[in-house]
mmCIF file of C-alpha atoms and ligand atoms in Angstrom:
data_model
loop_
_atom_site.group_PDB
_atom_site.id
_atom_site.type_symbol
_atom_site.label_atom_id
_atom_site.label_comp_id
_atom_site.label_asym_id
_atom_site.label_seq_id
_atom_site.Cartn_x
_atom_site.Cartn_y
_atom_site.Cartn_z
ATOM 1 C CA UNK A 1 27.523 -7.327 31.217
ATOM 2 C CA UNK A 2 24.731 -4.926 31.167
ATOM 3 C CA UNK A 3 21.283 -5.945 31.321
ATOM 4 C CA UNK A 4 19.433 -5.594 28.572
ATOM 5 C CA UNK A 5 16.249 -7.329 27.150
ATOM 6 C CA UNK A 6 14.936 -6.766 23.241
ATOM 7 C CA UNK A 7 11.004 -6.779 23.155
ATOM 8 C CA UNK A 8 10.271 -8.465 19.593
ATOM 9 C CA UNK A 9 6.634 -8.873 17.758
ATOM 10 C CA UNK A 10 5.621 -11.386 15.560
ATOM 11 C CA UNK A 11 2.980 -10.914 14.111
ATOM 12 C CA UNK A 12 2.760 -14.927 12.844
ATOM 13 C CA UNK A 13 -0.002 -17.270 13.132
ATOM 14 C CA UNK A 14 0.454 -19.584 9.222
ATOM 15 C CA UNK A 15 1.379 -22.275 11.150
ATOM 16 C CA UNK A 16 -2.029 -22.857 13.002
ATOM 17 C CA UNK A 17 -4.347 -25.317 13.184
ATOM 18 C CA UNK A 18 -7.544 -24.333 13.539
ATOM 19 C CA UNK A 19 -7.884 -20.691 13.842
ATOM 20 C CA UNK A 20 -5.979 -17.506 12.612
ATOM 21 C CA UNK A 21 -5.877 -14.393 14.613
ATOM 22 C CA UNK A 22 -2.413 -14.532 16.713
ATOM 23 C CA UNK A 23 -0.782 -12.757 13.578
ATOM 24 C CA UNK A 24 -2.822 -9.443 15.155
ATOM 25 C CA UNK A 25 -1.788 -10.021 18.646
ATOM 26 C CA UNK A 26 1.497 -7.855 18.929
ATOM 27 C CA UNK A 27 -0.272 -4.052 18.638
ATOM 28 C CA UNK A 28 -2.573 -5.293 21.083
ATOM 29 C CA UNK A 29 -0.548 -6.504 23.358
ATOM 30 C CA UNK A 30 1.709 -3.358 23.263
ATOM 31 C CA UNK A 31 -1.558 -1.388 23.898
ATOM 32 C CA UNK A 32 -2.037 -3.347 26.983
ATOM 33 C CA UNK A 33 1.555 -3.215 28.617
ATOM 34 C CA UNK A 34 1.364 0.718 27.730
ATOM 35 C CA UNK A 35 -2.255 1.079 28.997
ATOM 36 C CA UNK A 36 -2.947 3.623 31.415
ATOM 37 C CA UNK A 37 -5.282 1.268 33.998
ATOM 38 C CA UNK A 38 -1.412 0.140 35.188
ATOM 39 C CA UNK A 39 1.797 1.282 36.587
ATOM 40 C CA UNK A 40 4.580 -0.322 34.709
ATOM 41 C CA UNK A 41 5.845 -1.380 38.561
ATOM 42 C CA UNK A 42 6.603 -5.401 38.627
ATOM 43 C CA UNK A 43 5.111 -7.228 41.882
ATOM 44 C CA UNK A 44 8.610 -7.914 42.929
ATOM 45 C CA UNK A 45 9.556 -4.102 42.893
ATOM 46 C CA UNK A 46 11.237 -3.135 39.512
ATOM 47 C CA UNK A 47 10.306 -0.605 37.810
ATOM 48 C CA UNK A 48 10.138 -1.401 34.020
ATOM 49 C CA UNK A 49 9.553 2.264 33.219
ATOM 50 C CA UNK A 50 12.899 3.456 34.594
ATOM 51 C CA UNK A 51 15.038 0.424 32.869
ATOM 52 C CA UNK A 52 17.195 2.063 29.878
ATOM 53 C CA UNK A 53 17.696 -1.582 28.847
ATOM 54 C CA UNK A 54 15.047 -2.318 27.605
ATOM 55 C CA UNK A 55 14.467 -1.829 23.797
ATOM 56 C CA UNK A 56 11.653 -2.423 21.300
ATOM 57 C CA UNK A 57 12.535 -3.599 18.234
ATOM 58 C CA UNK A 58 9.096 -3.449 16.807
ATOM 59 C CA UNK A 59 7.341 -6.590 14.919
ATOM 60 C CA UNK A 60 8.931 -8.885 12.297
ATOM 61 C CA UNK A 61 8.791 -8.413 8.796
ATOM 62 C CA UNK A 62 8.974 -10.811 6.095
ATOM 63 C CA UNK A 63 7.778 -11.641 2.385
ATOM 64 C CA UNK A 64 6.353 -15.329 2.662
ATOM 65 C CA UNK A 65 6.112 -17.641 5.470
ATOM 66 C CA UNK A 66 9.468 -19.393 5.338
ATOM 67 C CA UNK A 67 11.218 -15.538 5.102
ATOM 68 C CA UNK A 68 9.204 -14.692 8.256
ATOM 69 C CA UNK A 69 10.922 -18.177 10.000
ATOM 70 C CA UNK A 70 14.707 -17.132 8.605
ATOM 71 C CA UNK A 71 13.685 -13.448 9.623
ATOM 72 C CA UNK A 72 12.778 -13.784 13.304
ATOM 73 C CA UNK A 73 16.006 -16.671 13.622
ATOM 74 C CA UNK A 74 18.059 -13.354 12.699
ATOM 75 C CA UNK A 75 16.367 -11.618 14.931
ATOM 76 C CA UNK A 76 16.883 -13.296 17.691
ATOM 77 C CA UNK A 77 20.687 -14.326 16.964
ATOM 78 C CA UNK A 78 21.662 -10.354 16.287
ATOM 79 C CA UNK A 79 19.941 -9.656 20.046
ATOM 80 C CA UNK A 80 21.144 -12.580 22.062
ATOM 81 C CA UNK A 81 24.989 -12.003 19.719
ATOM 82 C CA UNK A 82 25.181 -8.937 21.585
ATOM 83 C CA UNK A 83 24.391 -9.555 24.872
ATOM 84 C CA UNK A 84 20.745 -9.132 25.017
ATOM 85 C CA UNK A 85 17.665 -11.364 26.068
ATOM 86 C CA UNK A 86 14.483 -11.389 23.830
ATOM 87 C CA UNK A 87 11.170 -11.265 24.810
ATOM 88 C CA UNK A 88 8.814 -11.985 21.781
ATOM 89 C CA UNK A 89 5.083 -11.937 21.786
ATOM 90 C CA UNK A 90 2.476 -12.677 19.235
ATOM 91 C CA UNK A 91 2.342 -15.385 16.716
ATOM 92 C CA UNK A 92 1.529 -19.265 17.079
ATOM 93 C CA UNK A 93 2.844 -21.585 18.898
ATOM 94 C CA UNK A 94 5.544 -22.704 15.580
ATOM 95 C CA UNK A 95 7.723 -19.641 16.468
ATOM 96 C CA UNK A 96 9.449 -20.841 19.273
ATOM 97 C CA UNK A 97 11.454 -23.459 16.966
ATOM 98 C CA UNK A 98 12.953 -20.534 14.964
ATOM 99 C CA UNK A 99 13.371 -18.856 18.738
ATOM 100 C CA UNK A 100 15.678 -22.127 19.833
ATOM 101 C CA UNK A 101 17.532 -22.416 16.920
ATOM 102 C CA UNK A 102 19.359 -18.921 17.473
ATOM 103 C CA UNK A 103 19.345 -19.501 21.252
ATOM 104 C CA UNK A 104 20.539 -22.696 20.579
ATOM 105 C CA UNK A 105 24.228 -21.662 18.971
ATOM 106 C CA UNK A 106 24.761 -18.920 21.572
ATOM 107 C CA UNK A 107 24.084 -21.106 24.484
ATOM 108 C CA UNK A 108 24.551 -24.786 25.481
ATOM 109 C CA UNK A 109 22.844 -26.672 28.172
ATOM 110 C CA UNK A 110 18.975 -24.721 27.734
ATOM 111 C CA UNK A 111 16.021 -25.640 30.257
ATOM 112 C CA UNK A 112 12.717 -24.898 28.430
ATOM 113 C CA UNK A 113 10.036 -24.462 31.084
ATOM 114 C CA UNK A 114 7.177 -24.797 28.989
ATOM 115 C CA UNK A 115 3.546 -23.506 29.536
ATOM 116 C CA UNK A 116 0.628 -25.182 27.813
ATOM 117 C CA UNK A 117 -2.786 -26.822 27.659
ATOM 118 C CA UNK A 118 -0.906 -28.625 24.970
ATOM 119 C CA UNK A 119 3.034 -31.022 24.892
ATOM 120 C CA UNK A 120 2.807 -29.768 21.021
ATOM 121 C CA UNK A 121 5.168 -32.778 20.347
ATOM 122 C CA UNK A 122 3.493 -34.102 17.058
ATOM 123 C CA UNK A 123 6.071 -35.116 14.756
ATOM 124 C CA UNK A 124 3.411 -33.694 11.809
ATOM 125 C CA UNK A 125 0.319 -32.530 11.900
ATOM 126 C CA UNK A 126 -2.331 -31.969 8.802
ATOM 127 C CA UNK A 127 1.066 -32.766 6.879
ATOM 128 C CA UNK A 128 2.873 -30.034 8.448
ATOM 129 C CA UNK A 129 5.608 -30.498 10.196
ATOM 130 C CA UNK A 130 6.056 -26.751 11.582
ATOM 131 C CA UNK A 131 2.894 -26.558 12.681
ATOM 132 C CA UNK A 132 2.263 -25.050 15.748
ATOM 133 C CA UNK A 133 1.268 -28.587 17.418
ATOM 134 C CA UNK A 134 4.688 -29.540 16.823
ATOM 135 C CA UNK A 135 7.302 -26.875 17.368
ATOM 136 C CA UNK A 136 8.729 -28.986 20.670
ATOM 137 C CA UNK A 137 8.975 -32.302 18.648
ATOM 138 C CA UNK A 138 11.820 -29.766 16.578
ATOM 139 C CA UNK A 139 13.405 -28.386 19.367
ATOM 140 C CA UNK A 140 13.896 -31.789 20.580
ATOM 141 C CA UNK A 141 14.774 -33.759 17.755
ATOM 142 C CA UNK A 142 17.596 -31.027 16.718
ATOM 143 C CA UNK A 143 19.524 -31.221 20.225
ATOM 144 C CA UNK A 144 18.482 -27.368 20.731
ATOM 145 C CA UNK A 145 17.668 -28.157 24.192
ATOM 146 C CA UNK A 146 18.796 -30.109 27.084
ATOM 147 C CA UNK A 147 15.740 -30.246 29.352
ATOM 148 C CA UNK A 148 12.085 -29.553 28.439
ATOM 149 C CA UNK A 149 9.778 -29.205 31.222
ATOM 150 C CA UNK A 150 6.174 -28.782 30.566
ATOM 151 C CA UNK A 151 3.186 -27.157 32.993
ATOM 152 C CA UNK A 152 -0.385 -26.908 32.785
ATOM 153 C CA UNK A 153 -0.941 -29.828 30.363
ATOM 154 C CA UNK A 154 -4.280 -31.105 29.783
ATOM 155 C CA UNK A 155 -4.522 -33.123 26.778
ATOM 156 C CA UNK A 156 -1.656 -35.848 26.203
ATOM 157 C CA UNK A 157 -2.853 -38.662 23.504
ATOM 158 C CA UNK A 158 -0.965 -41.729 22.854
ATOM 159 C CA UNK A 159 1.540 -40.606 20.029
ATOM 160 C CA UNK A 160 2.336 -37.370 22.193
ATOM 161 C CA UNK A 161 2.920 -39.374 25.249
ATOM 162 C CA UNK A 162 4.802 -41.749 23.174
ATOM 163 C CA UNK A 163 6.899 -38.673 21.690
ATOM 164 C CA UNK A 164 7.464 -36.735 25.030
ATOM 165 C CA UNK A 165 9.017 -40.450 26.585
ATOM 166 C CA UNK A 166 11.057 -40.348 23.636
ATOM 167 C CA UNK A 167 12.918 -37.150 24.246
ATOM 168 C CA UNK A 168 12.575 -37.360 28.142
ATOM 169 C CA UNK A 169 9.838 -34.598 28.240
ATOM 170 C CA UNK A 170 9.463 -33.124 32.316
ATOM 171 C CA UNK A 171 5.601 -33.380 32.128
ATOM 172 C CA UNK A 172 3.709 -31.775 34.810
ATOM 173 C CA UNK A 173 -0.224 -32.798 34.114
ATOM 174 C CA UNK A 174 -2.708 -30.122 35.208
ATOM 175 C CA UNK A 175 -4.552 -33.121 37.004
ATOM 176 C CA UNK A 176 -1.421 -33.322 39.449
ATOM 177 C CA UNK A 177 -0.350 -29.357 40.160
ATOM 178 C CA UNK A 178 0.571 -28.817 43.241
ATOM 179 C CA UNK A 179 2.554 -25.367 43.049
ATOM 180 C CA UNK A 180 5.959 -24.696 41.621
ATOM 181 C CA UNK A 181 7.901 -26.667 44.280
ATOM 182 C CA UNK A 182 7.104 -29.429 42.149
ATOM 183 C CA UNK A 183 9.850 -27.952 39.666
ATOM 184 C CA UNK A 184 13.523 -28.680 39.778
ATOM 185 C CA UNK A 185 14.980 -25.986 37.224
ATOM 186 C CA UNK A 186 18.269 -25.694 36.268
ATOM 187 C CA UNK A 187 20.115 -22.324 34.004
ATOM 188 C CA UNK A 188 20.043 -21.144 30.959
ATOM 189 C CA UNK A 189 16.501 -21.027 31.064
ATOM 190 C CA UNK A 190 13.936 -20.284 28.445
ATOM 191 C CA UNK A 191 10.256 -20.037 29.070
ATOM 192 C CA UNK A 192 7.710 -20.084 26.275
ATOM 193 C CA UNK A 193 4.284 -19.429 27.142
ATOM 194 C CA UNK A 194 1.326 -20.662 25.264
ATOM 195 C CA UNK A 195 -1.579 -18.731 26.732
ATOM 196 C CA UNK A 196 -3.942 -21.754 26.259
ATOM 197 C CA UNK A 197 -1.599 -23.127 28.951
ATOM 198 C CA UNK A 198 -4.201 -20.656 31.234
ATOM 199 C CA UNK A 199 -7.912 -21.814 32.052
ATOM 200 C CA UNK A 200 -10.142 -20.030 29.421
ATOM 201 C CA UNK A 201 -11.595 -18.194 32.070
ATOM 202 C CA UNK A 202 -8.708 -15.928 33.162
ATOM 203 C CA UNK A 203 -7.455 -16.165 29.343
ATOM 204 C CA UNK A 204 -10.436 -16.358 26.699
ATOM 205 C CA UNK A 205 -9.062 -15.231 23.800
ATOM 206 C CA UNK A 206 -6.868 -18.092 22.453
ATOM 207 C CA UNK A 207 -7.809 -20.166 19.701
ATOM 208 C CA UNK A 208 -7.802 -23.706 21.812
ATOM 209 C CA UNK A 209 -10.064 -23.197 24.634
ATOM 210 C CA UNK A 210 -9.264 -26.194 27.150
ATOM 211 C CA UNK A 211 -10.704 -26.220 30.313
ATOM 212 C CA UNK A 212 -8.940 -26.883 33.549
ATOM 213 C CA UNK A 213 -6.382 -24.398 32.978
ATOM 214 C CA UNK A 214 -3.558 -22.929 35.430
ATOM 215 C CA UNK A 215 -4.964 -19.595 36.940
ATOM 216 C CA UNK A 216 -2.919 -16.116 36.571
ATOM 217 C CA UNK A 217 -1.493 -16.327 39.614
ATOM 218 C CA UNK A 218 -0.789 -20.130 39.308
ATOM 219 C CA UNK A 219 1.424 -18.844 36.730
ATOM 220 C CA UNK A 220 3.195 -15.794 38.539
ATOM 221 C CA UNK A 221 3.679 -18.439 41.256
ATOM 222 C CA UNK A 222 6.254 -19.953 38.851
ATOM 223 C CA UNK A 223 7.568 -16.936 37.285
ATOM 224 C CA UNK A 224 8.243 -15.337 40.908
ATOM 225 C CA UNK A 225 9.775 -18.714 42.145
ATOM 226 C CA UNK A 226 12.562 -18.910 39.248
ATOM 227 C CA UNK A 227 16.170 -18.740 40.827
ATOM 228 C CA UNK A 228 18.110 -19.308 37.841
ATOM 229 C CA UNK A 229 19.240 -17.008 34.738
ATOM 230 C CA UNK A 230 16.617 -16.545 32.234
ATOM 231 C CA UNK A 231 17.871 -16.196 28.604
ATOM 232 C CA UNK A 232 14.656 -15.737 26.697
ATOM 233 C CA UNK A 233 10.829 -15.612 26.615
ATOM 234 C CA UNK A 234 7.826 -15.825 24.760
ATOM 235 C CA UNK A 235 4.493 -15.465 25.001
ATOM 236 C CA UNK A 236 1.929 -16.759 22.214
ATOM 237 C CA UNK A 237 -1.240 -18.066 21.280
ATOM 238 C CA UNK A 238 -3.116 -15.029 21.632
ATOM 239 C CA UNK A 239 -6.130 -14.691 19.548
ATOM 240 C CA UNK A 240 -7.763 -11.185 19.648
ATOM 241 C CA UNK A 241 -10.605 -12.499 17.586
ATOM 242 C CA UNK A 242 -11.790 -14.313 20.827
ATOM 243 C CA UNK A 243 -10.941 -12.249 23.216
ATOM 244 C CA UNK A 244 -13.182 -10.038 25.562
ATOM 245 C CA UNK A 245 -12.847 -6.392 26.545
ATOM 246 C CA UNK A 246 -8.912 -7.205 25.471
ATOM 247 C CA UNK A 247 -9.022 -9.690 29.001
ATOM 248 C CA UNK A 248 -6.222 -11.463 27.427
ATOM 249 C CA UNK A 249 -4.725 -9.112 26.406
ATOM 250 C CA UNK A 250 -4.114 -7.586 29.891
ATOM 251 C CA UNK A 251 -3.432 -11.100 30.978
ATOM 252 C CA UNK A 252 -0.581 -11.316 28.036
ATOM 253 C CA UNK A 253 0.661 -7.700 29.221
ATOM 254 C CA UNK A 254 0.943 -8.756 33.101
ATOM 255 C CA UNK A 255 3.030 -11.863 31.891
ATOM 256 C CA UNK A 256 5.587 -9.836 29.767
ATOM 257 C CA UNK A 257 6.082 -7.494 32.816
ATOM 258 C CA UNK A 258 6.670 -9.887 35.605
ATOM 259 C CA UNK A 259 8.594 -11.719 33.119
ATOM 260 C CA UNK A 260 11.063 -8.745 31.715
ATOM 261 C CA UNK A 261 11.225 -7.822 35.962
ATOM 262 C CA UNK A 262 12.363 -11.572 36.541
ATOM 263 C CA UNK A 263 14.874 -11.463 33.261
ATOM 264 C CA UNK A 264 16.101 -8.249 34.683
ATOM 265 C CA UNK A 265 16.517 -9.502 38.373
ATOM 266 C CA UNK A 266 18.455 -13.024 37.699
ATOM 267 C CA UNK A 267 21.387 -12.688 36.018
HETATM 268 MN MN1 MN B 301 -1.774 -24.775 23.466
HETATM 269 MN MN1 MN B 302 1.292 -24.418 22.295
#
């Protein structure tokens, strides 16, 4: 099969908490991965720029907020249906339920290696149950993974920790990191990153700030240790409203290329 990945905005964010601004995160983060300051060369040696297989499919489009859901599920089914692996950026943290649910009838057996300040296992929050607090409580509860493993977490409270024992959540508290050795990962993968999941000083512009983060390279650490086929990504949470001199942006950008280079290089 030919390797191919399908590079998918959403520009989402009606499903957070506390702040809005991740629904204008895709053009920026588009302008970073294209920005001249870089080569388009991953630290493991592909080179993204010479890869015919990779395709844009521009942002999601959608009417009202349950449309945009039912949208980006299509989305994501048409691209994985024929062969390909998404990569979606922009939006809250709610769009990786959608994400699942597609992944979830082309695949069996998923890993979700998930990165976060936050578990975002509330069954409901502020009487929503898609809000972005909650989106792993979904995925979960619907069987649309096997194995959820979680990194960089910083804030478990007594329902969440009650929730995550429930469905056998892999948590790896920031308080006991060690390095990615610590990880036992097993195929078809999906990683989801919530850029929170990052110490507010390498990544300022997300709408949580929680200190104690993972560093960048903590995180390419990870990415770079992966040894098993990686069927989809995301990368979310990013709030240009906070964000300085686009920082995060260029942190969000770095991601999605060592990420597409590690998509491209385990099949
Ligand atoms: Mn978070
Ligand atoms: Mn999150």
């Amino acid at each position: 099969m030919e390797r191919k990945i399908a590079v998918i905005g959403m520009p989402f964010d009606a499903h957070s908490s506390y702040l809005r601004g991740p629904a204008e995160a895709p053009a920026l983060i588009r302008e970073a991965i294209l920005c001249e300051s870089a080569n388009s060369c991953t630290e493991l040696g592909i080179e993204l720029a010479d890869q015919a297989g990779i395709t844009d499919y521009g942002d999601i489009a959608w009417a009202d907020d349950v449309e945009a859901f039912s949208n980006l599920e299509q989305v994501i089914l048409n691209v994985a249906k024929s062969g390909a692996k998404p990569i979606t950026f922009g939006g809250d943290h709610s769009i990786t339920f959608p994400i699942l649910k597609a992944l979830a009838t082309q695949y069996t057996q998923i890993t979700i290696l998930h990165f976060d300040a936050h578990p975002d296992l509330y069954d409901i929050l502020d009487g929503n149950p898609l809000s972005h607090a909650c989106p792993f409580a979904r995925i979960m509860e619907n069987e649309l993974a096997a194995n959820l493993v979680q990194v960089g977490i910083r804030t478990l409270n007594t329902h969440q920790a009650e929730q995550a024992a429930r469905f056998n959540v892999d948590i790896h508290p920031m308080r006991d990191w060690k390095g990615p050795h610590q990880l036992s990962l097993s195929g078809p993968l999906y990683i989801s990153i919530d850029l929170d999941g990052l110490d507010p000083a390498f990544a300022p512009g997300v709408s949580h700030h929680e200190p104690g983060g993972l560093s960048v390279r903590q995180v390419l650490d990870v990415i770079h240790s992966i040894d098993v086929p990686i069927i989809g990504a995301d990368i979310v949470e990013y709030n240009p409203r906070r964000d300085i001199n686009s920082m995060t942006a260029m942190v969000a950008a770095k991601l999605y290329k060592e990420l597409c280079g590690k998509m491209l290089m385990n099949e």
